[in-house]
Amino acid sequence: MKYTFALVVILSILTSGIALAEPASTLEQIKNTETIRIGYRENEPPMSFLNKDNQPVGYSIDLCLRIVSAVKSKLKNPNIATKYVPVTASNRFEMLTGNSIDILCGATTKTLSRAELVDFTQLSFVTGASILSLESTGIKGIDDLKGKKVAVVKDTTTITSLKKALKKAESDAEIVVVSSASEGMDAVMKGKADAFSSDQIVLIGLALTTESKEKFSISQEIFSYEPFALAVRKNDSEFRLIADRVLSELNRSGKISVIYTQWFGGYTKEVPSLLEAMFLLNSTPE
């Protein structure tokens, strides 16, 4: 009888939901801690990187700061602090699912497999994988990599795209896996690799922020489609909606083009047609 009574009590507690309290939502957590945590990449210019003052800046950072302002308005608390948390290509999703950051702001490609782990906002950018090399090597594209070494950051979608492109070109190029974009650039400069492959817009940013930028060549060839988005914790629709509202308003108003010019104007004044189409498609009405 004692065991039966105990079992009834346990079942009652479980079914009532008392012992299975839902974890706090992102907004509730921000409200309670008065802090929002932005996960960022330190070496992915112009999307997300550290400037000369060691402060996180970039296109994606600007988008996230506008989301922070919207969160402050939603919670009616202008004193919410912004905490920047550095992440890597390998641990960025773990940092989000493990509740170490509230939003991932960088150069993150939205994929269906990653959507099993996290949720994504509306697209924030579109680009594609390309190749950076020293001008002196004469490398202009995939076909020029035969017999050469090409560096690529681990745990990125670029590795898969690069392997497919090399296989299609029947190239025997050797892939050299590195831990970061800065390590990839360093490998090229020191001759440890003949080229470095990453998202074209990231390669442009890396070249523009290097003192000897005239030494580098970036291929016009793009061999993948990389739709970027900001990542948030899964099944947190309230917080994701705030982010989507910010992105939609930026697209509708044309303010997104101002942000683009700020970070990419040093390379080109014109917004690529594919990106313009993305801005238009993501101008979701209020």
Short mmCIF file of C-alpha atoms in Angstrom, two decimals:
data_model
loop_
_atom_site.label_atom_id
_atom_site.label_comp_id
_atom_site.label_asym_id
_atom_site.label_seq_id
_atom_site.Cartn_x
_atom_site.Cartn_y
_atom_site.Cartn_z
CA MET A 1 0.00 0.00 0.00
CA LYS A 2 2.89 2.37 0.84
CA TYR A 3 4.47 1.76 -2.56
CA THR A 4 1.16 2.30 -4.32
CA PHE A 5 0.62 5.60 -2.50
CA ALA A 6 4.18 6.76 -3.30
CA LEU A 7 3.71 5.89 -6.97
CA VAL A 8 0.46 7.83 -7.11
CA VAL A 9 2.17 10.89 -5.56
CA ILE A 10 5.07 10.75 -8.06
CA LEU A 11 2.75 10.38 -11.02
CA SER A 12 0.62 13.22 -9.76
CA ILE A 13 3.60 15.53 -9.49
CA LEU A 14 4.92 14.62 -12.93
CA THR A 15 1.60 15.02 -14.69
CA SER A 16 0.85 18.29 -12.92
CA GLY A 17 4.03 19.80 -14.34
CA ILE A 18 5.33 20.94 -10.94
CA ALA A 19 8.55 18.96 -11.28
CA LEU A 20 8.92 19.66 -15.00
CA ALA A 21 9.06 23.43 -15.06
CA GLU A 22 9.85 24.85 -18.48
CA PRO A 23 13.26 26.54 -18.80
CA ALA A 24 13.14 30.32 -18.90
CA SER A 25 12.72 31.79 -22.38
CA THR A 26 15.46 34.00 -23.79
CA LEU A 27 13.44 37.15 -23.07
CA GLU A 28 12.71 36.05 -19.49
CA GLN A 29 16.35 35.30 -18.94
CA ILE A 30 17.43 38.67 -20.34
CA LYS A 31 14.82 40.40 -18.18
CA ASN A 32 16.05 38.65 -15.04
CA THR A 33 19.79 39.09 -15.68
CA GLU A 34 19.51 42.47 -17.43
CA THR A 35 22.11 41.17 -19.90
CA ILE A 36 21.98 39.94 -23.48
CA ARG A 37 24.89 37.80 -24.68
CA ILE A 38 26.08 38.08 -28.27
CA GLY A 39 28.18 35.23 -29.63
CA TYR A 40 30.62 36.50 -32.26
CA ARG A 41 33.55 35.32 -34.40
CA GLU A 42 36.83 37.16 -33.84
CA ASN A 43 38.28 36.70 -37.33
CA GLU A 44 35.45 36.84 -39.90
CA PRO A 45 35.64 40.38 -41.34
CA PRO A 46 33.60 42.21 -42.43
CA MET A 47 30.79 40.15 -40.87
CA SER A 48 32.19 39.79 -37.34
CA PHE A 49 35.69 40.62 -36.08
CA LEU A 50 37.76 42.55 -33.56
CA ASN A 51 38.82 46.06 -34.59
CA LYS A 52 42.05 47.85 -33.67
CA ASP A 53 40.57 48.69 -30.27
CA ASN A 54 39.82 44.99 -29.68
CA GLN A 55 36.08 45.63 -29.91
CA PRO A 56 33.66 43.34 -31.80
CA VAL A 57 32.40 45.04 -34.97
CA GLY A 58 31.03 44.10 -38.38
CA TYR A 59 27.93 43.76 -40.54
CA SER A 60 26.39 40.98 -38.42
CA ILE A 61 27.29 42.77 -35.19
CA ASP A 62 25.43 45.88 -36.41
CA LEU A 63 22.34 43.78 -37.09
CA CYS A 64 22.51 42.22 -33.64
CA LEU A 65 22.93 45.59 -31.92
CA ARG A 66 19.69 46.70 -33.54
CA ILE A 67 18.06 43.56 -32.18
CA VAL A 68 19.45 44.45 -28.74
CA SER A 69 17.75 47.87 -29.01
CA ALA A 70 14.47 46.15 -29.89
CA VAL A 71 14.80 43.85 -26.88
CA LYS A 72 15.38 46.84 -24.59
CA SER A 73 12.24 48.46 -25.99
CA LYS A 74 10.21 45.26 -25.61
CA LEU A 75 11.27 44.84 -21.98
CA LYS A 76 11.08 48.59 -21.29
CA ASN A 77 14.56 48.55 -19.83
CA PRO A 78 17.22 50.74 -21.50
CA ASN A 79 19.83 49.55 -18.98
CA ILE A 80 20.14 46.00 -20.32
CA ALA A 81 23.84 45.29 -20.80
CA THR A 82 25.40 43.74 -23.89
CA LYS A 83 27.98 41.03 -23.27
CA TYR A 84 30.15 39.81 -26.14
CA VAL A 85 31.17 36.16 -26.03
CA PRO A 86 33.76 34.87 -28.55
CA VAL A 87 32.89 31.60 -30.29
CA THR A 88 34.61 29.38 -32.84
CA ALA A 89 33.43 27.45 -35.88
CA SER A 90 33.54 24.28 -33.78
CA ASN A 91 31.73 25.39 -30.62
CA ARG A 92 29.32 28.12 -31.81
CA PHE A 93 26.19 25.95 -31.85
CA GLU A 94 27.11 24.23 -28.59
CA MET A 95 27.50 27.68 -26.98
CA LEU A 96 23.96 28.52 -28.11
CA THR A 97 22.27 25.26 -27.17
CA GLY A 98 24.21 25.21 -23.88
CA ASN A 99 22.85 28.67 -22.97
CA SER A 100 26.23 30.42 -23.00
CA ILE A 101 25.00 32.96 -25.57
CA ASP A 102 21.58 34.28 -26.58
CA ILE A 103 22.18 34.96 -30.28
CA LEU A 104 24.90 33.95 -32.72
CA CYS A 105 26.15 36.86 -34.84
CA GLY A 106 28.74 36.05 -37.47
CA ALA A 107 29.06 34.38 -40.86
CA THR A 108 26.82 31.39 -40.22
CA THR A 109 25.28 29.48 -43.12
CA LYS A 110 21.69 28.39 -42.59
CA THR A 111 21.26 24.67 -43.33
CA LEU A 112 18.52 22.14 -42.60
CA SER A 113 20.88 19.92 -40.60
CA ARG A 114 21.86 22.86 -38.40
CA ALA A 115 18.16 23.70 -37.99
CA GLU A 116 17.86 20.45 -36.05
CA LEU A 117 20.04 22.07 -33.36
CA VAL A 118 19.05 25.75 -33.43
CA ASP A 119 16.54 28.11 -35.00
CA PHE A 120 17.48 30.71 -37.60
CA THR A 121 16.18 34.19 -38.27
CA GLN A 122 15.35 35.49 -41.71
CA LEU A 123 18.38 35.51 -43.99
CA SER A 124 20.87 38.26 -43.22
CA PHE A 125 23.20 37.83 -46.21
CA VAL A 126 23.94 35.62 -49.20
CA THR A 127 27.35 34.78 -50.62
CA GLY A 128 29.28 31.75 -51.84
CA ALA A 129 32.56 29.94 -51.33
CA SER A 130 35.58 31.16 -53.29
CA ILE A 131 39.39 31.13 -53.20
CA LEU A 132 42.02 33.59 -51.97
CA SER A 133 45.67 33.30 -52.98
CA LEU A 134 48.76 35.42 -53.50
CA GLU A 135 48.60 37.35 -56.76
CA SER A 136 51.96 35.87 -57.75
CA THR A 137 50.57 32.29 -57.83
CA GLY A 138 48.22 32.98 -60.73
CA ILE A 139 45.41 30.97 -59.13
CA LYS A 140 42.10 32.14 -60.57
CA GLY A 141 39.78 29.26 -59.70
CA ILE A 142 39.27 25.59 -58.86
CA ASP A 143 41.00 24.38 -62.04
CA ASP A 144 44.23 26.10 -60.97
CA LEU A 145 44.46 24.13 -57.69
CA LYS A 146 45.71 20.89 -59.21
CA GLY A 147 48.80 19.72 -57.36
CA LYS A 148 48.45 22.50 -54.80
CA LYS A 149 47.42 22.85 -51.16
CA VAL A 150 44.27 24.74 -50.18
CA ALA A 151 43.45 25.69 -46.59
CA VAL A 152 39.89 25.65 -45.24
CA VAL A 153 38.45 26.17 -41.74
CA LYS A 154 37.23 23.02 -39.99
CA ASP A 155 33.55 22.50 -39.16
CA THR A 156 32.34 24.82 -41.93
CA THR A 157 30.08 24.21 -44.92
CA THR A 158 32.97 25.34 -47.14
CA ILE A 159 34.81 22.03 -46.60
CA THR A 160 31.95 20.03 -48.10
CA SER A 161 31.51 22.46 -51.00
CA LEU A 162 35.24 22.52 -51.70
CA LYS A 163 35.49 18.72 -51.77
CA LYS A 164 32.60 18.53 -54.23
CA ALA A 165 34.10 21.22 -56.45
CA LEU A 166 37.53 19.55 -56.48
CA LYS A 167 36.00 16.17 -57.27
CA LYS A 168 33.99 17.65 -60.14
CA ALA A 169 37.15 19.26 -61.52
CA GLU A 170 39.05 15.97 -61.06
CA SER A 171 41.60 17.91 -59.04
CA ASP A 172 44.23 16.30 -56.81
CA ALA A 173 44.54 19.40 -54.64
CA GLU A 174 45.34 18.68 -51.00
CA ILE A 175 42.97 20.13 -48.40
CA VAL A 176 44.71 21.61 -45.34
CA VAL A 177 42.31 21.98 -42.41
CA VAL A 178 42.88 25.05 -40.18
CA SER A 179 41.11 26.24 -37.04
CA SER A 180 40.33 29.82 -38.08
CA ALA A 181 40.29 32.27 -40.98
CA SER A 182 43.34 34.06 -39.62
CA GLU A 183 45.21 30.75 -39.56
CA GLY A 184 44.18 30.17 -43.18
CA MET A 185 45.50 33.59 -44.20
CA ASP A 186 48.70 32.94 -42.29
CA ALA A 187 49.15 29.61 -44.09
CA VAL A 188 48.94 31.38 -47.46
CA MET A 189 51.34 34.15 -46.45
CA LYS A 190 53.91 31.68 -45.09
CA GLY A 191 53.64 29.30 -48.04
CA LYS A 192 52.11 26.46 -46.02
CA ALA A 193 49.15 26.56 -48.40
CA ASP A 194 48.78 27.88 -51.94
CA ALA A 195 45.26 29.13 -51.37
CA PHE A 196 42.60 29.63 -48.71
CA SER A 197 38.94 28.85 -49.35
CA SER A 198 36.07 30.49 -47.48
CA ASP A 199 32.96 32.55 -48.17
CA GLN A 200 33.90 35.13 -50.79
CA ILE A 201 32.67 38.05 -48.72
CA VAL A 202 34.80 36.90 -45.78
CA LEU A 203 37.84 36.62 -48.06
CA ILE A 204 37.21 40.17 -49.25
CA GLY A 205 37.03 41.36 -45.65
CA LEU A 206 40.23 39.56 -44.73
CA ALA A 207 42.07 41.08 -47.67
CA LEU A 208 40.77 44.59 -46.96
CA THR A 209 41.89 44.42 -43.32
CA THR A 210 45.41 43.25 -44.23
CA GLU A 211 48.21 45.79 -44.65
CA SER A 212 49.49 44.11 -47.84
CA LYS A 213 46.06 43.69 -49.46
CA GLU A 214 47.46 44.31 -52.95
CA LYS A 215 49.38 41.00 -52.72
CA PHE A 216 46.18 38.95 -52.64
CA SER A 217 43.90 37.75 -55.40
CA ILE A 218 40.31 36.64 -54.83
CA SER A 219 38.69 34.43 -57.43
CA GLN A 220 35.50 35.68 -59.06
CA GLU A 221 34.40 32.05 -59.25
CA ILE A 222 31.81 31.03 -56.63
CA PHE A 223 31.25 27.30 -56.16
CA SER A 224 28.55 27.20 -53.50
CA TYR A 225 25.45 29.00 -52.25
CA GLU A 226 25.82 30.26 -48.67
CA PRO A 227 22.69 31.83 -47.13
CA PHE A 228 23.70 33.52 -43.87
CA ALA A 229 21.34 33.96 -40.92
CA LEU A 230 21.53 34.75 -37.22
CA ALA A 231 20.97 31.77 -34.92
CA VAL A 232 18.87 31.63 -31.74
CA ARG A 233 17.85 28.84 -29.39
CA LYS A 234 15.38 26.34 -30.74
CA ASN A 235 11.64 26.77 -30.14
CA ASP A 236 11.97 30.32 -28.78
CA SER A 237 9.57 31.97 -31.20
CA GLU A 238 9.07 35.15 -29.14
CA PHE A 239 12.75 36.10 -29.26
CA ARG A 240 13.12 35.00 -32.88
CA LEU A 241 10.15 37.18 -33.85
CA ILE A 242 11.85 40.25 -32.37
CA ALA A 243 14.93 39.53 -34.48
CA ASP A 244 12.86 38.92 -37.62
CA ARG A 245 10.94 42.15 -37.10
CA VAL A 246 14.21 44.10 -36.92
CA LEU A 247 15.60 42.47 -40.08
CA SER A 248 12.32 42.95 -41.97
CA GLU A 249 12.16 46.65 -41.06
CA LEU A 250 15.77 47.18 -42.16
CA ASN A 251 14.97 45.56 -45.51
CA ARG A 252 11.66 47.43 -46.03
CA SER A 253 13.14 50.82 -45.18
CA GLY A 254 16.31 50.39 -47.22
CA LYS A 255 18.46 50.95 -44.11
CA ILE A 256 20.08 47.57 -44.76
CA SER A 257 21.81 49.07 -47.81
CA VAL A 258 23.39 51.73 -45.58
CA ILE A 259 24.80 49.02 -43.32
CA TYR A 260 26.03 47.13 -46.39
CA THR A 261 27.82 50.20 -47.74
CA GLN A 262 29.46 50.83 -44.38
CA TRP A 263 31.10 47.41 -44.33
CA PHE A 264 31.50 46.59 -48.02
CA GLY A 265 31.82 50.02 -49.61
CA GLY A 266 35.60 49.76 -49.59
CA TYR A 267 35.33 46.93 -52.10
CA THR A 268 32.22 47.73 -54.14
CA LYS A 269 29.57 50.46 -54.16
CA GLU A 270 26.94 48.27 -55.81
CA VAL A 271 24.86 45.73 -53.94
CA PRO A 272 25.08 42.36 -55.77
CA SER A 273 21.82 41.46 -57.55
CA LEU A 274 21.40 38.24 -55.55
CA LEU A 275 21.73 40.18 -52.29
CA GLU A 276 19.30 42.84 -53.50
CA ALA A 277 16.80 40.08 -54.23
CA MET A 278 17.29 38.73 -50.71
CA PHE A 279 16.66 42.19 -49.22
CA LEU A 280 13.41 42.41 -51.20
CA LEU A 281 12.22 38.90 -50.35
CA ASN A 282 12.86 39.48 -46.65
CA SER A 283 10.92 42.76 -46.53
CA THR A 284 8.13 40.98 -44.67
CA PRO A 285 5.17 43.34 -44.00
CA GLU A 286 4.39 44.20 -40.39
#
